[in-house]
Backbone as ProteinMPNN parsed JSONL, in Angstrom:
{"seq_chain_A": "XXXXXXXXXXXXXXXXXXXXXXXXXXXXXXXXXXXXXXXXXXXXXXXXXXXXXXXXXXXXXXXXXXXXXXX", "coords_chain_A": {"N_chain_A": [[372.433, 24.108, 110.879], [368.925, 23.423, 111.161], [366.701, 24.964, 113.521], [364.244, 23.7, 115.507], [361.052, 24.363, 116.793], [358.369, 24.019, 118.926], [354.866, 24.083, 119.953], [351.898, 24.115, 121.851], [348.711, 25.098, 121.335], [346.199, 26.243, 123.36], [342.743, 26.582, 124.488], [340.25, 27.907, 126.73], [337.887, 25.565, 127.972], [335.712, 25.391, 129.723], [332.967, 25.234, 129.15], [332.64, 23.441, 127.268], [330.984, 20.576, 125.826], [332.359, 18.124, 125.663], [335.217, 18.365, 126.232], [335.146, 19.572, 128.839], [334.956, 17.556, 130.563], [337.521, 16.514, 131.117], [339.17, 17.292, 133.228], [339.84, 17.717, 136.721], [337.254, 18.449, 139.055], [336.562, 21.995, 139.559], [339.133, 22.651, 138.533], [340.669, 24.597, 135.795], [339.315, 24.029, 132.634], [340.633, 22.963, 129.669], [341.215, 23.072, 126.087], [342.657, 21.594, 123.219], [343.832, 23.442, 120.461], [343.525, 22.796, 117.079], [345.241, 23.531, 114.279], [344.553, 23.669, 110.85], [346.591, 22.348, 108.296], [346.951, 24.023, 106.168], [346.784, 26.555, 107.343], [348.882, 27.26, 108.9], [350.948, 29.037, 107.975], [349.563, 31.477, 107.955], [348.881, 31.74, 110.577], [351.386, 31.901, 111.702], [352.254, 34.344, 110.715], [350.563, 36.305, 111.457], [349.339, 39.555, 111.711], [348.313, 40.931, 113.801], [346.959, 40.918, 117.119], [344.293, 40.404, 117.101], [343.936, 39.159, 114.576], [345.543, 36.858, 115.083], [344.09, 35.725, 117.268], [341.786, 34.912, 115.963], [342.168, 32.415, 115.034], [341.97, 30.772, 117.255], [339.889, 28.574, 117.926], [337.663, 26.188, 119.115], [337.762, 22.717, 118.627], [336.009, 20.581, 116.291], [333.884, 18.594, 117.804], [332.478, 16.511, 116.639], [333.966, 15.028, 115.118], [335.506, 13.344, 116.782], [335.794, 10.508, 118.861], [334.774, 9.535, 122.026], [335.394, 7.813, 125.019], [335.127, 6.283, 128.14], [338.178, 5.481, 129.992], [339.42, 2.353, 130.931], [339.919, 1.461, 134.417]], "CA_chain_A": [[371.382, 23.189, 111.308], [367.717, 24.071, 111.566], [366.296, 25.022, 114.927], [362.914, 23.389, 115.551], [360.397, 24.76, 118.067], [356.958, 23.385, 118.959], [353.969, 24.74, 120.919], [350.627, 23.556, 121.937], [347.819, 26.149, 121.609], [344.947, 25.82, 124.086], [341.731, 27.562, 124.832], [339.424, 27.555, 127.748], [336.86, 24.697, 127.67], [334.754, 25.177, 130.855], [331.585, 25.039, 128.899], [332.585, 22.544, 126.158], [330.286, 19.465, 126.244], [333.224, 16.952, 125.787], [336.464, 18.671, 126.959], [335.0, 19.929, 130.315], [335.119, 16.353, 131.439], [338.806, 15.975, 131.182], [340.035, 17.786, 134.277], [339.29, 17.665, 137.978], [336.271, 19.594, 139.333], [337.314, 23.241, 139.901], [340.223, 23.129, 137.657], [340.326, 25.14, 134.559], [339.174, 23.096, 131.537], [341.461, 23.315, 128.466], [341.018, 22.255, 124.869], [343.7, 21.853, 122.291], [343.511, 24.166, 119.195], [344.066, 22.23, 116.003], [345.27, 24.394, 113.165], [344.651, 22.938, 109.724], [347.909, 22.437, 107.658], [347.002, 25.287, 105.246], [346.534, 27.738, 108.221], [350.123, 27.503, 109.601], [351.596, 30.237, 107.628], [348.772, 32.65, 108.273], [349.035, 31.854, 112.061], [352.827, 32.401, 112.097], [352.543, 35.674, 110.194], [349.47, 37.161, 111.799], [349.819, 40.892, 111.843], [347.677, 41.65, 114.909], [346.46, 40.088, 118.114], [342.982, 39.944, 116.655], [344.154, 38.171, 113.522], [345.929, 35.576, 115.755], [343.005, 35.102, 118.012], [340.765, 34.311, 115.093], [342.557, 30.873, 114.843], [341.817, 30.096, 118.432], [338.573, 28.049, 118.006], [337.56, 24.777, 119.588], [337.77, 21.595, 117.643], [334.72, 20.025, 115.99], [333.886, 17.415, 118.482], [331.882, 15.533, 115.933], [335.075, 14.253, 114.522], [336.101, 12.691, 117.773], [335.133, 9.436, 119.68], [335.163, 9.511, 123.47], [334.967, 6.734, 125.848], [335.854, 6.157, 129.525], [339.225, 4.517, 129.98], [339.385, 1.359, 131.977], [340.711, 1.865, 135.501]], "C_chain_A": [[370.125, 23.96, 111.554], [367.404, 23.998, 113.027], [364.805, 24.854, 114.853], [362.177, 23.967, 116.891], [358.896, 24.342, 117.823], [356.162, 24.101, 120.059], [352.66, 24.006, 120.882], [349.632, 24.688, 122.324], [346.625, 25.524, 122.363], [344.022, 26.894, 124.284], [340.864, 27.032, 126.03], [338.221, 26.69, 127.27], [335.938, 24.341, 128.762], [333.548, 24.671, 130.368], [331.503, 24.082, 127.655], [331.998, 21.182, 126.523], [331.194, 18.157, 126.41], [334.384, 17.323, 126.697], [336.277, 19.079, 128.39], [335.003, 18.762, 131.186], [336.442, 15.9, 131.635], [339.764, 16.466, 132.395], [339.25, 17.675, 135.661], [338.358, 18.794, 138.139], [337.092, 20.78, 139.885], [338.534, 23.619, 139.232], [339.84, 23.633, 136.359], [340.369, 24.004, 133.491], [339.849, 23.796, 130.357], [341.217, 22.377, 127.308], [342.172, 22.677, 123.945], [343.219, 22.53, 121.028], [344.183, 23.445, 118.114], [343.995, 23.051, 114.774], [345.376, 23.434, 111.983], [346.082, 23.294, 109.092], [347.975, 23.73, 106.921], [346.869, 26.532, 106.049], [347.911, 28.031, 108.891], [350.845, 28.732, 109.242], [350.838, 31.409, 107.961], [348.844, 32.842, 109.929], [350.344, 32.435, 112.352], [353.021, 33.759, 111.68], [351.43, 36.643, 110.554], [349.987, 38.495, 112.164], [349.188, 41.63, 113.056], [347.239, 40.546, 115.904], [345.129, 39.49, 117.748], [342.954, 38.946, 115.588], [344.655, 36.782, 114.036], [344.775, 34.85, 116.535], [341.833, 34.547, 117.146], [341.033, 32.84, 114.866], [342.149, 30.145, 116.018], [340.295, 29.768, 118.63], [338.757, 26.623, 118.514], [337.401, 23.879, 118.4], [336.268, 21.084, 117.482], [334.541, 18.754, 116.644], [333.196, 16.251, 117.768], [332.718, 14.53, 115.371], [335.84, 13.289, 115.51], [335.262, 11.635, 118.402], [335.751, 9.522, 121.063], [334.667, 8.391, 124.081], [335.751, 6.766, 127.129], [337.088, 5.098, 129.389], [339.096, 3.569, 131.255], [340.398, 1.753, 133.078], [341.211, 0.505, 136.209]], "O_chain_A": [[370.192, 25.06, 112.104], [367.809, 23.054, 113.705], [364.115, 25.679, 114.255], [362.786, 23.984, 117.961], [358.346, 24.339, 116.722], [356.747, 24.658, 120.987], [352.374, 23.321, 119.9], [349.666, 25.188, 123.448], [346.139, 24.443, 122.031], [344.42, 28.059, 124.262], [340.795, 25.825, 126.263], [337.594, 27.036, 126.268], [335.415, 23.228, 128.827], [332.997, 23.755, 130.978], [330.432, 23.934, 127.067], [332.48, 20.616, 127.504], [330.854, 17.247, 127.166], [334.565, 16.738, 127.765], [337.234, 18.936, 129.151], [335.044, 18.887, 132.41], [336.588, 14.887, 132.32], [340.931, 16.088, 132.505], [338.027, 17.544, 135.627], [338.503, 19.877, 137.573], [338.116, 20.62, 140.55], [338.975, 24.766, 139.314], [338.826, 23.214, 135.8], [341.28, 23.177, 133.45], [339.674, 24.986, 130.093], [341.044, 21.165, 127.441], [342.594, 23.832, 123.874], [342.153, 22.133, 120.557], [345.413, 23.427, 118.147], [342.916, 23.29, 114.233], [346.162, 22.488, 112.036], [346.647, 24.36, 109.337], [348.956, 24.466, 107.034], [346.84, 27.592, 105.423], [348.017, 29.122, 109.45], [351.329, 29.437, 110.127], [351.488, 32.407, 108.272], [348.86, 33.955, 110.456], [350.456, 33.363, 113.153], [353.92, 34.398, 112.228], [351.373, 37.731, 109.98], [350.992, 38.591, 112.87], [349.49, 42.797, 113.302], [347.167, 39.374, 115.536], [344.833, 38.322, 118.0], [342.148, 38.016, 115.585], [344.272, 35.726, 113.531], [344.555, 33.641, 116.462], [341.005, 33.783, 117.64], [340.109, 32.105, 114.519], [341.959, 28.934, 115.903], [339.549, 30.467, 119.315], [339.798, 25.982, 118.372], [336.957, 24.277, 117.324], [335.447, 21.163, 118.396], [335.028, 17.771, 116.086], [333.304, 15.112, 118.223], [332.346, 13.378, 115.151], [336.709, 12.527, 115.085], [334.051, 11.835, 118.488], [336.964, 9.572, 121.267], [333.567, 7.953, 123.746], [336.894, 7.222, 127.179], [336.976, 4.041, 128.767], [338.74, 3.954, 132.369], [341.49, 2.26, 132.819], [341.935, 0.556, 137.204]]}, "name": "protein", "num_of_chains": 1, "seq": "XXXXXXXXXXXXXXXXXXXXXXXXXXXXXXXXXXXXXXXXXXXXXXXXXXXXXXXXXXXXXXXXXXXXXXX"}
């Protein structure tokens, strides 16, 4: 049987114009890293820390819609 494993990559988002609003004041702000489907193999087989870190970029917030949730 295959063994599946999952992870969520995040980066600091203290200065991101959108994601900095998603945590309490003084808490570290985090943003999810979204790897394109065609980058998975390169991420999983990265040969160095620098090669892996090259994938850790913030998302293009232009593709997202944000709005306040009703309370």
